[in-house]
């Protein structure tokens, strides 16, 4: 992809800068940091799109690799467009509960949702890191083999052997350790909250529920280091 090639070095550089110098709560892109020059679709004016994409970066990081501040801001880089679109819609519908993202998403037009969903796929910053390394081996086993005794299938069945996901199945590779723990621990409270709008969160729900605290921490550590 042409755009990806042009973007990658800048995005990487900015990622390092962002992590070294910024605080998520008051994170603003530094003055010299230009937002990635992604091509918006014809249905969204370029200026409007760039302004929105820059706004997303203030929390999700300049290269969208996520940021751990007071709350973890998940990685969006490399995420499947179909999954991002589903989540933005779920925030708009209040089927997925998060006060911050509820406010962010509900002002987006359908064309902007479509455009933003595709925006992050080409970004490929290195994983944020920071998870306990001693959990990785146990997590690797769960990811690739599941937990047969608890009837939990291998995560790779749906999320891909490389953790990159596909279409509605999200990428987990490089996702932030504390974010994954929070989502899996609180799945039933955060996702699928509108009984009139059943969504894909129901596919993941039984596994999130069956995983123990230790298993969640292990698999979260493993995926957080996947490139
Ligand atoms: C003020 C901070 C903030 C801003 C600005 C922001 N986000 Fe978020 N976003 C979050 C937080 C926090 C979460 C995690 C929610 C949770 O824990 O469920 C999140 C979650 C998400 C998710 C779900 C990710 C996943 O893996 O399921 C998507 C998609 C998303 N944001 C897209 C965007 C887009 C697109 C924009 C710009 C229009 C944006 N966000 C702007 C804070 C922010
Ligand atoms: C049968 C398919 C399937 C299996 C097996 C599966 N998942 Fe999922 N998972 C999904 C789907 C579908 C979603 C997206 C749900 C949505 O759109 O609300 C998801 C979402 C997730 C998320 C949220 C990602 C984000 O960015 O917020 C995490 C974390 C996750 N799965 C971890 C796991 C782990 C760990 C395992 C193995 C123990 C696993 N999954 C096994 C289908 C599966």
Short mmCIF file of N, CA and C in Angstrom, two decimals, residues 14-15 17-35 51 53-63 67 73:
data_model
loop_
_atom_site.label_atom_id
_atom_site.label_comp_id
_atom_site.label_asym_id
_atom_site.label_seq_id
_atom_site.Cartn_x
_atom_site.Cartn_y
_atom_site.Cartn_z
N UNK A 14 6.96 9.48 15.60
CA UNK A 14 5.99 10.18 16.44
C UNK A 14 5.60 9.32 17.62
N UNK A 15 5.53 8.00 17.38
CA UNK A 15 5.14 7.10 18.46
C UNK A 15 6.14 7.21 19.58
N UNK A 17 8.17 9.65 20.26
CA UNK A 17 8.06 10.98 20.84
C UNK A 17 6.90 11.03 21.82
N UNK A 18 5.76 10.51 21.36
CA UNK A 18 4.52 10.58 22.14
C UNK A 18 4.69 9.87 23.47
N UNK A 19 5.24 8.67 23.43
CA UNK A 19 5.37 7.88 24.64
C UNK A 19 6.37 8.51 25.59
N UNK A 20 7.43 9.06 25.04
CA UNK A 20 8.46 9.63 25.88
C UNK A 20 7.98 10.91 26.55
N UNK A 21 7.21 11.71 25.85
CA UNK A 21 6.97 13.06 26.36
C UNK A 21 5.55 13.41 26.74
N UNK A 22 4.59 12.56 26.45
CA UNK A 22 3.21 13.01 26.61
C UNK A 22 2.53 12.36 27.79
N UNK A 23 1.50 13.00 28.24
CA UNK A 23 0.66 12.48 29.30
C UNK A 23 -0.73 12.39 28.70
N UNK A 24 -1.35 11.22 28.79
CA UNK A 24 -2.59 10.99 28.05
C UNK A 24 -3.66 12.01 28.39
N UNK A 25 -3.72 12.41 29.65
CA UNK A 25 -4.81 13.27 30.08
C UNK A 25 -4.73 14.66 29.47
N UNK A 26 -3.52 15.11 29.21
CA UNK A 26 -3.41 16.41 28.59
C UNK A 26 -2.66 16.28 27.27
N UNK A 27 -2.81 15.09 26.67
CA UNK A 27 -2.05 14.84 25.45
C UNK A 27 -2.58 15.66 24.29
N UNK A 28 -1.69 16.42 23.71
CA UNK A 28 -2.00 17.10 22.46
C UNK A 28 -0.85 16.75 21.54
N UNK A 29 -1.12 16.62 20.25
CA UNK A 29 0.01 16.36 19.39
C UNK A 29 0.97 17.53 19.49
N UNK A 30 2.28 17.27 19.60
CA UNK A 30 3.22 18.38 19.64
C UNK A 30 3.10 19.22 18.38
N UNK A 31 3.45 20.50 18.52
CA UNK A 31 3.21 21.45 17.43
C UNK A 31 3.78 20.98 16.11
N UNK A 32 4.94 20.34 16.15
CA UNK A 32 5.58 19.97 14.88
C UNK A 32 5.04 18.67 14.29
N UNK A 33 4.19 17.98 15.08
CA UNK A 33 3.71 16.68 14.61
C UNK A 33 2.54 16.84 13.65
N UNK A 34 2.74 16.43 12.43
CA UNK A 34 1.66 16.51 11.46
C UNK A 34 0.85 15.21 11.52
N UNK A 35 -0.47 15.30 11.46
CA UNK A 35 -1.26 14.07 11.42
C UNK A 35 -0.95 13.29 10.14
N UNK A 51 -9.10 16.66 10.86
CA UNK A 51 -9.34 17.20 12.20
C UNK A 51 -9.80 16.07 13.13
N UNK A 53 -9.32 12.76 12.72
CA UNK A 53 -8.24 11.78 12.90
C UNK A 53 -7.23 12.30 13.92
N UNK A 54 -6.95 13.59 13.89
CA UNK A 54 -6.02 14.19 14.85
C UNK A 54 -6.60 14.12 16.26
N UNK A 55 -7.90 14.33 16.36
CA UNK A 55 -8.58 14.23 17.65
C UNK A 55 -8.45 12.81 18.23
N UNK A 56 -8.65 11.81 17.41
CA UNK A 56 -8.52 10.42 17.88
C UNK A 56 -7.11 10.16 18.42
N UNK A 57 -6.13 10.78 17.76
CA UNK A 57 -4.73 10.58 18.16
C UNK A 57 -4.43 11.12 19.56
N UNK A 58 -5.17 12.13 20.00
CA UNK A 58 -4.86 12.72 21.30
C UNK A 58 -4.99 11.67 22.40
N UNK A 59 -5.88 10.72 22.22
CA UNK A 59 -6.00 9.66 23.23
C UNK A 59 -5.34 8.34 22.79
N UNK A 60 -5.56 7.96 21.53
CA UNK A 60 -5.10 6.64 21.09
C UNK A 60 -3.64 6.64 20.67
N UNK A 61 -2.99 7.80 20.72
CA UNK A 61 -1.58 7.90 20.37
C UNK A 61 -1.40 8.35 18.93
N UNK A 62 -0.29 9.02 18.68
CA UNK A 62 -0.07 9.60 17.35
C UNK A 62 0.03 8.54 16.27
N UNK A 63 0.51 7.36 16.61
CA UNK A 63 0.56 6.29 15.62
C UNK A 63 -0.53 5.26 15.93
N UNK A 67 -2.27 4.08 24.40
CA UNK A 67 -1.55 4.85 25.41
C UNK A 67 -2.06 4.46 26.78
N UNK A 73 -5.91 3.51 26.79
CA UNK A 73 -6.55 3.84 25.51
C UNK A 73 -6.12 2.77 24.53
#
